[in-house]
Amino acid sequence: MLDQGAPPHHDATAAPSSPGLAARLVRRKPVERLVAEGGQGEGGSLRRSLGLWQLTMISIGATLGTGIFVVLGEAVPKAGPAVTLSFVIAGLTALFSALSYAELAGTIPVAGSSYSYAYATMGELVAWICGWCLVLEYGVSVAAVAVGWGEYLNELLDGTIGVTLPAVLSAPPGDGGIFNLPALIVVLLAMTFLLGGARESARANTIMVVVKIAALVLFCAIGVQGFRSGNYEHFMPLGMAGISAAGATLFFSYIGFDAASTAGEEAKNAQRDLPRAIMLSLIIVTVLYVLVAAVAVGAKPWRNFTDSEASLAQIMTDVTGQSFWGTLLAFCAVVAIASVVLTVLYGQTRVLFAMSRDGLVPKVFSKVHPKTGAPRANTVIVSLFCGVLAAAIPLGQLADATSIGTLFAFALVNVAVVVLRRTRPEMPRTFRVPLSPVLPALGFGFCVWMMGSLSTVTWVVFGVWMAVGLVFYFVYGHRRSRLASPDPSEARTHQK
């Protein structure tokens, strides 16, 4: 006989027990919820105003120019004339990852890029790690490109009015200066465009991309006149180790398609246009990278690429014997590199926007201005951080730090494709990676291989960065995650 006074074993009105730490770390955000929240921010929504042309230009704008205008002088001494192979290897690695990005961008068209893809497939902790890598990837890339912009600005000033900025104001500590003022200025200029909204930023970027492509075509047409086959006699002076080391440094030049994927919530037809923009832009920039690198090494001995980031302008001057052409290229580079700063800075703000909406970083990053449809506070904070970073740290250290963050994030994207294929095979996909899981596995393997080519110092910096990120997550992020509550609006009220 049952004891009527005994408490029941189950109380339907009792609150469910809180999941343990392990369960919270692997909780996944449903794809449907990710898509449904697209564009929504604090106080307003992002505006869908970008078509295929604008998305492709964003991708090219974030990619084309970084490795050629800025880092070529850093990569050639590592690989010699075989730097062309380094571009091919870096491009091939990017291609495998781009295929995975294209599938996920068409399936989950949201602003968070690989962070959101990881959240839907591998859980919150992995998503946080991926997002933290993207912060490193985008933020440091902006700073690295801004440093090179200052080099070309000096070339332009010298060719037009015969003066240059003093080293104390145009180089960071460790490179003979105190503060790199031009690097800070170009970041602040990009910030001004972004505050106007995505459509206005896309228009400015398109103009700059056209100038950039024209400049590189002009360089090839003139630089080939100084081509010397003898510069290729010792094609691999530093062996495969040098080629892979240069390829790892150059890989950060291929993050443009990643920037395009962050525009998922501002694209008119994201599922159709994002995969197309990603693949089209990667093909264009890889062809131009290899052509320009081949002409540059043919026109200038590889051992002479150690004196300046503005190497293309100097080659133009040396080949023609006239300063006009070098000055013209410097002007084009000043305009063109600014587009990289603009579009990569755009990507950084959108990743933080998505992380903030999920509660993992403060909600200030997801506040949207009602008139412009842009996350203004987010843009200002990120711009000031990147500007100060660019003004204080040398280029080579920035480029390698960007590469390792990029490679890590791309490796996770290749895994995410395979996981989503297995867990949600019924989902409609506007693009599918061929030969899956073989190609995603190759993409993952290439990323890991190139990460192994980076220096010990870069790995130490990456380890410290990840440790700081994990501390922030456990102190702040996982406690305020919107997935901690079944009611998103309730979770939002507790976010601070």
XYZ file of C-alpha atoms in Angstrom:
496
model
C 0.000 0.000 0.000
C 1.350 3.406 -0.911
C 2.235 5.894 1.783
C -0.036 8.863 1.060
C 2.185 11.199 3.081
C 5.356 10.455 1.135
C 6.507 13.029 -1.421
C 6.148 11.988 -5.060
C 9.188 10.837 -6.971
C 8.576 13.391 -9.772
C 7.249 16.924 -9.489
C 5.947 18.220 -12.798
C 6.096 21.788 -11.525
C 9.702 21.628 -10.345
C 12.303 23.536 -12.339
C 14.509 21.327 -14.462
C 17.948 20.732 -13.077
C 20.687 22.921 -14.468
C 22.904 21.134 -16.982
C 26.431 20.388 -15.891
C 29.496 22.213 -17.129
C 30.294 19.578 -19.754
C 26.773 19.800 -21.184
C 26.971 23.600 -21.351
C 30.265 23.482 -23.226
C 28.871 21.309 -26.022
C 25.399 22.864 -26.354
C 24.676 23.702 -29.967
C 22.625 26.501 -31.431
C 19.998 25.162 -33.849
C 20.492 26.190 -37.462
C 16.883 27.346 -37.658
C 17.434 29.691 -34.732
C 20.635 31.058 -36.241
C 18.852 31.871 -39.479
C 15.741 33.257 -37.757
C 17.845 35.714 -35.745
C 19.629 36.933 -38.861
C 20.045 40.700 -38.925
C 18.571 41.259 -35.471
C 20.543 43.411 -33.072
C 20.061 45.602 -30.032
C 17.824 48.521 -30.986
C 17.652 47.782 -34.710
C 18.425 45.403 -37.558
C 21.111 45.080 -40.208
C 19.879 45.953 -43.709
C 19.874 43.498 -46.611
C 21.325 45.616 -49.407
C 24.189 43.593 -50.940
C 23.970 41.611 -54.191
C 26.388 39.217 -55.889
C 28.510 42.032 -57.337
C 28.935 43.785 -53.975
C 29.656 40.526 -52.150
C 32.311 39.578 -54.702
C 33.882 43.019 -54.398
C 33.939 42.696 -50.601
C 35.694 39.357 -50.955
C 38.227 40.695 -53.468
C 38.626 43.900 -51.489
C 39.580 41.979 -48.361
C 41.928 39.670 -50.242
C 43.597 41.203 -53.262
C 46.509 43.424 -52.406
C 47.390 42.222 -48.941
C 49.895 39.606 -50.027
C 51.089 41.454 -53.133
C 51.325 45.079 -52.067
C 52.435 44.423 -48.494
C 53.780 40.975 -47.607
C 55.562 39.993 -50.826
C 58.705 41.646 -49.492
C 58.423 39.535 -46.337
C 57.738 36.232 -48.131
C 60.315 36.287 -50.963
C 63.359 36.057 -48.631
C 61.837 32.900 -47.124
C 61.227 31.036 -50.403
C 63.290 32.790 -53.072
C 61.903 32.651 -56.637
C 59.742 29.715 -55.534
C 57.484 32.226 -53.779
C 55.164 31.675 -56.754
C 54.730 28.092 -55.529
C 54.075 29.460 -52.048
C 51.170 31.451 -53.455
C 49.881 28.345 -55.244
C 50.100 26.224 -52.088
C 48.449 28.918 -49.981
C 45.776 29.301 -52.662
C 45.188 25.546 -52.817
C 44.820 25.429 -49.046
C 42.396 28.336 -49.273
C 40.474 26.572 -52.063
C 39.735 23.497 -49.962
C 38.547 25.700 -47.121
C 36.664 27.988 -49.529
C 34.636 25.013 -50.767
C 33.613 24.288 -47.180
C 32.849 27.951 -46.573
C 30.714 28.063 -49.715
C 28.583 25.123 -48.579
C 28.096 26.462 -45.060
C 27.497 30.047 -46.220
C 24.701 28.829 -48.471
C 23.234 26.667 -45.714
C 23.680 28.997 -42.717
C 23.750 32.548 -44.166
C 24.542 34.510 -41.010
C 27.016 37.181 -39.911
C 29.177 35.049 -37.651
C 30.963 33.147 -40.420
C 32.917 30.141 -39.114
C 32.008 31.033 -35.522
C 28.315 30.473 -36.277
C 29.050 27.337 -38.309
C 30.940 25.858 -35.359
C 28.142 26.849 -32.963
C 25.636 24.878 -35.029
C 27.804 21.787 -35.402
C 30.409 21.411 -32.639
C 29.047 23.269 -29.658
C 29.570 26.476 -27.736
C 33.151 26.000 -26.523
C 34.459 25.178 -29.998
C 32.432 28.084 -31.385
C 33.983 30.418 -28.853
C 37.479 29.217 -29.731
C 36.713 29.738 -33.419
C 35.281 33.198 -32.785
C 38.287 34.140 -30.683
C 40.535 33.042 -33.556
C 38.506 35.237 -35.915
C 39.048 38.204 -33.617
C 42.782 37.547 -33.914
C 42.532 36.906 -37.657
C 40.606 40.033 -38.574
C 41.904 42.445 -35.985
C 45.561 41.687 -36.550
C 45.093 41.529 -40.326
C 43.700 45.064 -40.322
C 46.746 46.199 -38.372
C 49.181 44.347 -40.656
C 47.744 45.832 -43.829
C 47.625 49.302 -42.288
C 51.372 49.093 -41.636
C 52.030 48.396 -45.323
C 49.731 51.269 -46.312
C 52.087 53.637 -44.535
C 55.027 52.365 -46.609
C 53.252 53.157 -49.860
C 52.098 56.520 -48.551
C 55.745 57.446 -48.044
C 56.547 56.294 -51.576
C 53.730 58.489 -52.883
C 54.805 61.541 -50.886
C 58.402 61.117 -52.000
C 57.418 60.838 -55.673
C 55.049 63.807 -55.659
C 56.365 66.441 -53.268
C 59.789 65.050 -52.442
C 59.261 64.540 -48.726
C 58.571 61.554 -46.509
C 57.255 61.161 -43.020
C 60.023 60.807 -40.421
C 60.655 57.276 -39.203
C 59.698 58.278 -35.701
C 56.104 58.828 -36.914
C 55.881 56.175 -39.643
C 57.323 53.051 -37.998
C 56.440 51.121 -34.847
C 58.812 50.464 -31.939
C 61.397 47.907 -32.991
C 61.419 49.156 -36.586
C 63.122 52.468 -35.866
C 60.105 54.507 -34.842
C 57.869 55.326 -31.929
C 54.388 55.439 -33.452
C 53.096 54.526 -36.926
C 50.762 57.443 -37.547
C 49.761 56.526 -41.169
C 48.626 53.076 -40.032
C 46.326 54.635 -37.462
C 44.989 57.163 -39.983
C 43.923 54.571 -42.583
C 42.053 52.549 -39.954
C 40.190 55.659 -38.824
C 39.311 56.477 -42.453
C 37.884 52.980 -42.900
C 35.917 53.428 -39.691
C 34.339 56.578 -41.126
C 33.054 54.683 -44.184
C 31.711 51.796 -42.092
C 29.752 54.121 -39.832
C 27.725 55.150 -42.892
C 26.323 51.643 -43.358
C 26.990 48.520 -45.447
C 25.676 49.899 -48.760
C 27.816 53.034 -48.631
C 30.883 51.050 -47.574
C 30.315 48.588 -50.443
C 30.196 51.417 -52.986
C 33.467 52.900 -51.764
C 35.062 49.453 -51.716
C 34.008 48.700 -55.316
C 35.757 51.831 -56.574
C 38.905 50.938 -54.670
C 38.891 47.351 -55.956
C 38.713 48.533 -59.572
C 41.721 50.791 -58.923
C 43.537 47.877 -57.300
C 43.054 45.473 -60.208
C 44.054 48.127 -62.725
C 47.229 48.821 -60.751
C 48.284 45.160 -60.713
C 47.577 44.722 -64.426
C 49.675 47.831 -65.093
C 52.496 46.434 -62.961
C 52.527 43.173 -64.930
C 52.574 45.037 -68.253
C 55.540 47.207 -67.254
C 57.378 44.828 -64.913
C 57.606 42.074 -67.529
C 59.832 44.389 -69.585
C 62.503 44.041 -66.894
C 62.132 40.262 -66.642
C 65.457 38.412 -66.353
C 65.408 34.627 -66.593
C 68.616 34.512 -64.543
C 66.629 35.535 -61.493
C 65.036 32.069 -61.609
C 68.230 30.020 -61.934
C 68.212 28.964 -58.296
C 64.480 28.422 -58.048
C 64.298 26.789 -54.600
C 67.341 28.096 -52.690
C 65.733 27.369 -49.316
C 63.971 24.136 -50.260
C 60.454 23.022 -49.440
C 60.811 24.334 -45.892
C 61.209 27.827 -47.283
C 58.242 27.405 -49.636
C 55.947 26.216 -46.847
C 57.165 28.933 -44.454
C 56.452 31.613 -47.066
C 53.111 29.994 -47.850
C 52.114 30.126 -44.184
C 52.987 33.821 -44.062
C 51.087 34.506 -47.280
C 48.024 32.551 -46.259
C 46.539 35.498 -44.435
C 46.266 37.110 -47.866
C 43.425 34.688 -48.639
C 40.956 35.612 -45.911
C 38.803 37.646 -48.299
C 36.183 34.959 -48.856
C 35.869 34.679 -45.091
C 35.034 38.391 -44.963
C 32.355 37.830 -47.596
C 30.731 35.141 -45.463
C 30.342 37.637 -42.612
C 27.952 39.612 -44.839
C 25.346 36.846 -44.719
C 22.821 38.963 -42.855
C 23.189 41.951 -45.191
C 22.963 40.059 -48.495
C 19.764 40.226 -50.551
C 19.923 36.532 -51.479
C 22.616 35.094 -49.247
C 22.010 31.412 -49.943
C 22.425 31.897 -53.692
C 25.047 34.680 -53.862
C 27.469 33.905 -51.037
C 28.819 30.610 -52.472
C 29.223 32.229 -55.898
C 31.002 35.290 -54.508
C 33.380 33.150 -52.446
C 34.501 30.934 -55.328
C 34.647 33.699 -57.943
C 36.767 35.979 -55.787
C 39.221 33.241 -54.837
C 39.854 32.347 -58.486
C 40.454 35.982 -59.461
C 42.847 36.812 -56.638
C 44.874 33.603 -56.919
C 45.532 34.155 -60.627
C 46.574 37.757 -60.031
C 48.769 36.852 -57.043
C 50.742 34.259 -58.997
C 51.149 36.501 -62.063
C 52.352 39.513 -60.089
C 54.725 37.437 -57.938
C 56.220 35.788 -61.035
C 56.810 39.150 -62.734
C 58.200 40.738 -59.560
C 60.793 38.020 -58.939
C 61.719 37.999 -62.614
C 62.353 41.741 -62.534
C 64.197 41.901 -59.214
C 66.661 39.409 -57.661
C 65.024 37.679 -54.734
C 67.756 38.666 -52.289
C 66.846 42.338 -52.798
C 63.344 42.012 -51.381
C 64.350 42.806 -47.810
C 64.441 46.592 -47.818
C 60.805 47.723 -47.994
C 57.185 46.587 -48.015
C 56.624 48.921 -50.992
C 58.560 46.608 -53.321
C 56.251 46.784 -56.351
C 56.556 50.556 -56.656
C 60.332 50.281 -56.473
C 60.354 47.627 -59.210
C 58.325 49.907 -61.481
C 60.824 52.721 -60.931
C 63.838 50.444 -61.505
C 62.445 48.919 -64.719
C 61.425 52.194 -66.362
C 64.141 54.410 -64.925
C 61.421 56.946 -64.208
C 59.872 57.751 -60.878
C 56.466 58.507 -62.433
C 55.389 54.866 -62.787
C 56.476 53.956 -59.271
C 54.634 56.978 -57.958
C 51.507 56.025 -59.899
C 51.607 52.498 -58.501
C 52.146 53.889 -55.017
C 49.024 56.023 -55.441
C 47.014 52.994 -56.592
C 48.369 50.979 -53.675
C 47.392 53.675 -51.187
C 43.824 53.499 -52.511
C 43.805 49.725 -52.925
C 45.212 48.734 -49.550
C 42.672 50.998 -47.900
C 39.979 48.701 -49.329
C 41.546 45.734 -47.522
C 41.441 47.644 -44.259
C 37.820 48.607 -44.935
C 36.499 45.142 -45.757
C 38.464 43.197 -43.144
C 37.435 45.695 -40.487
C 33.861 45.138 -41.671
C 34.271 41.386 -41.154
C 35.655 41.873 -37.653
C 32.684 43.949 -36.558
C 30.160 41.444 -37.924
C 31.749 38.492 -36.150
C 31.640 40.364 -32.850
C 28.054 41.362 -33.663
C 27.069 37.679 -33.885
C 28.989 36.724 -30.736
C 27.368 39.589 -28.839
C 23.884 38.594 -29.980
C 24.564 35.134 -28.556
C 25.572 36.667 -25.237
C 29.225 35.581 -25.345
C 30.620 39.121 -25.491
C 29.065 42.369 -24.152
C 25.877 43.527 -25.834
C 27.433 46.850 -26.881
C 28.815 44.998 -29.905
C 25.315 44.110 -31.175
C 23.735 47.554 -30.855
C 22.552 48.740 -34.279
C 22.014 52.370 -35.195
C 18.395 52.729 -36.403
C 19.216 55.159 -39.241
C 22.308 53.581 -40.814
C 21.669 49.946 -39.897
C 25.308 49.706 -38.766
C 26.694 48.589 -35.378
C 28.274 51.958 -34.577
C 29.692 51.379 -31.094
C 31.120 48.048 -32.265
C 32.782 49.746 -35.240
C 34.365 52.505 -33.151
C 35.715 50.140 -30.483
C 37.179 47.688 -32.998
C 38.681 50.470 -35.130
C 40.441 52.122 -32.210
C 41.836 48.768 -31.054
C 43.117 47.837 -34.518
C 44.500 51.327 -35.127
C 46.569 51.322 -31.958
C 47.762 47.777 -32.722
C 48.876 48.840 -36.208
C 50.714 51.835 -34.828
C 52.678 49.853 -32.250
C 53.634 46.415 -33.685
C 55.933 45.542 -36.663
C 54.456 44.038 -39.832
C 56.118 40.606 -39.836
C 54.860 39.705 -36.360
C 51.353 40.837 -37.288
C 51.244 38.797 -40.502
C 52.263 35.537 -38.829
C 49.813 36.040 -35.953
C 47.047 36.562 -38.513
C 48.011 33.415 -40.409
C 47.794 31.100 -37.421
C 44.387 32.424 -36.388
C 43.109 32.085 -39.949
C 44.413 28.558 -40.389
C 42.904 27.388 -37.121
C 39.482 28.827 -37.977
C 39.578 27.360 -41.483
C 40.484 23.935 -40.119
C 37.362 24.018 -37.945
C 35.181 24.991 -40.920
C 36.317 21.894 -42.809
C 35.311 19.785 -39.821
C 31.968 21.606 -39.534
C 30.989 20.658 -43.095
C 31.428 16.953 -42.380
C 29.612 17.164 -39.037
C 26.612 19.016 -40.518
C 26.398 16.537 -43.402
C 26.077 13.720 -40.858
C 23.806 15.425 -38.325
C 21.520 17.316 -40.743
C 21.704 15.550 -44.112
C 18.174 16.662 -45.025
C 18.951 20.385 -44.964
C 18.737 22.172 -48.337
C 22.155 23.206 -49.620
C 22.657 25.655 -52.496
C 26.253 24.435 -52.860
C 27.838 21.130 -51.899
C 31.531 20.377 -51.490
C 32.423 17.733 -54.082
C 34.026 14.490 -52.934
C 33.111 15.086 -49.300
C 34.575 14.141 -46.845
C 37.790 13.808 -48.871
C 38.199 17.471 -49.824
C 37.285 18.803 -46.354
C 39.821 16.353 -44.904
C 42.461 17.669 -47.317
C 41.547 21.225 -46.324
C 41.958 20.346 -42.660
C 45.280 18.612 -43.314
C 46.705 21.515 -45.337
C 45.755 23.971 -42.590
C 47.451 21.886 -39.908
C 50.554 21.449 -42.095
C 50.888 25.168 -42.711
C 50.367 25.961 -39.039
C 53.330 23.706 -38.320
C 55.485 25.866 -40.611
C 55.052 28.948 -38.444
C 57.687 30.018 -35.927
C 57.801 29.076 -32.260
C 57.259 32.700 -31.300
C 54.029 32.766 -33.312
C 52.818 29.628 -31.543
C 53.628 31.134 -28.154
C 51.653 34.274 -29.026
C 48.774 32.111 -30.244
C 48.850 30.056 -27.044
C 48.738 33.153 -24.873
C 45.899 34.584 -26.968
C 43.870 31.378 -26.632
C 44.509 31.216 -22.872
C 43.218 34.771 -22.460
C 40.177 33.894 -24.558
C 39.347 30.814 -22.494
C 39.595 32.809 -19.272
C 37.195 35.396 -20.686
C 34.785 32.689 -21.807
C 34.622 30.922 -18.453
C 34.432 34.153 -16.474
C 31.918 35.902 -18.732
C 30.700 34.136 -21.871
C 29.308 30.774 -20.814
C 27.429 32.326 -17.880
C 25.641 34.873 -20.106
C 25.102 32.694 -23.153
C 21.557 33.029 -24.486
C 21.473 29.244 -24.835
C 21.577 29.082 -21.031
C 17.896 30.059 -21.056
C 15.101 28.591 -23.183
C 13.705 32.115 -23.533
C 16.153 34.299 -25.494
C 14.512 37.526 -24.354
C 14.954 36.512 -20.734
C 18.608 35.744 -21.295
C 19.073 39.118 -22.938
C 17.789 40.981 -19.871
C 20.583 39.469 -17.807
C 23.316 40.325 -20.270
C 25.496 43.220 -19.178
